[in-house]
């Protein structure tokens, strides 16, 4: 592990107060730990955006009883089988399903596939999570 470096940051008092309140709600005891996590998240996102080959997961929630949606989802996933390398399906209740798709490829392709899945008519909620091997933060 490399040595620690210290740096000073100047910012508006109100901005710092808001930041301190927000990180306290998340359970941070030390401001430096929160700043460290923000920097790591930024670097991971940067690494993800610039990566030739990367990976992400898309989580969607939808009502399977909507007639055309389940078929449209299956059709879409099969037509992108080289990118969508795995899916997990959970029946949340009588109607609602949660699906997680693992997508591999260029970040732009992953984002496009994620947008298409999330944007499908009947999908109630969706979110893309970018993942990397963390070269930038190790
Ligand atoms: Ni289901």
Short mmCIF file of N, CA and C and ligand atoms in Angstrom, two decimals, residues 62-64 89-99, ligand 1:
data_model
loop_
_atom_site.label_atom_id
_atom_site.label_comp_id
_atom_site.label_asym_id
_atom_site.label_seq_id
_atom_site.Cartn_x
_atom_site.Cartn_y
_atom_site.Cartn_z
N UNK A 62 -40.61 -5.02 -13.30
CA UNK A 62 -41.76 -4.89 -14.21
C UNK A 62 -42.87 -5.86 -13.81
N UNK A 63 -44.04 -5.57 -14.35
CA UNK A 63 -45.22 -6.40 -14.12
C UNK A 63 -45.31 -7.42 -15.26
N UNK A 64 -45.15 -8.69 -14.93
CA UNK A 64 -45.10 -9.70 -16.00
C UNK A 64 -46.45 -9.94 -16.66
N UNK A 89 -33.65 -13.77 -12.59
CA UNK A 89 -35.04 -13.37 -12.50
C UNK A 89 -35.60 -13.74 -11.13
N UNK A 90 -36.24 -12.79 -10.48
CA UNK A 90 -36.85 -13.05 -9.17
C UNK A 90 -38.32 -12.65 -9.25
N UNK A 91 -39.22 -13.57 -8.85
CA UNK A 91 -40.65 -13.24 -8.80
C UNK A 91 -40.89 -12.54 -7.46
N UNK A 92 -41.11 -11.23 -7.50
CA UNK A 92 -41.24 -10.45 -6.26
C UNK A 92 -42.57 -10.71 -5.56
N UNK A 93 -43.62 -10.81 -6.34
CA UNK A 93 -44.95 -11.10 -5.80
C UNK A 93 -45.80 -11.69 -6.93
N UNK A 94 -47.11 -11.65 -6.79
CA UNK A 94 -48.01 -12.22 -7.80
C UNK A 94 -47.78 -11.62 -9.20
N UNK A 95 -47.43 -10.34 -9.25
CA UNK A 95 -47.33 -9.65 -10.54
C UNK A 95 -45.94 -9.15 -10.90
N UNK A 96 -45.20 -8.70 -9.87
CA UNK A 96 -43.94 -8.01 -10.14
C UNK A 96 -42.72 -8.92 -10.22
N UNK A 97 -41.88 -8.62 -11.18
CA UNK A 97 -40.64 -9.36 -11.37
C UNK A 97 -39.46 -8.40 -11.26
N UNK A 98 -38.37 -8.91 -10.75
CA UNK A 98 -37.12 -8.17 -10.73
C UNK A 98 -36.14 -8.95 -11.61
N UNK A 99 -35.50 -8.25 -12.50
CA UNK A 99 -34.55 -8.93 -13.37
C UNK A 99 -33.23 -8.18 -13.37
NI1 LIG B 1 -41.34 -13.24 -12.43
#
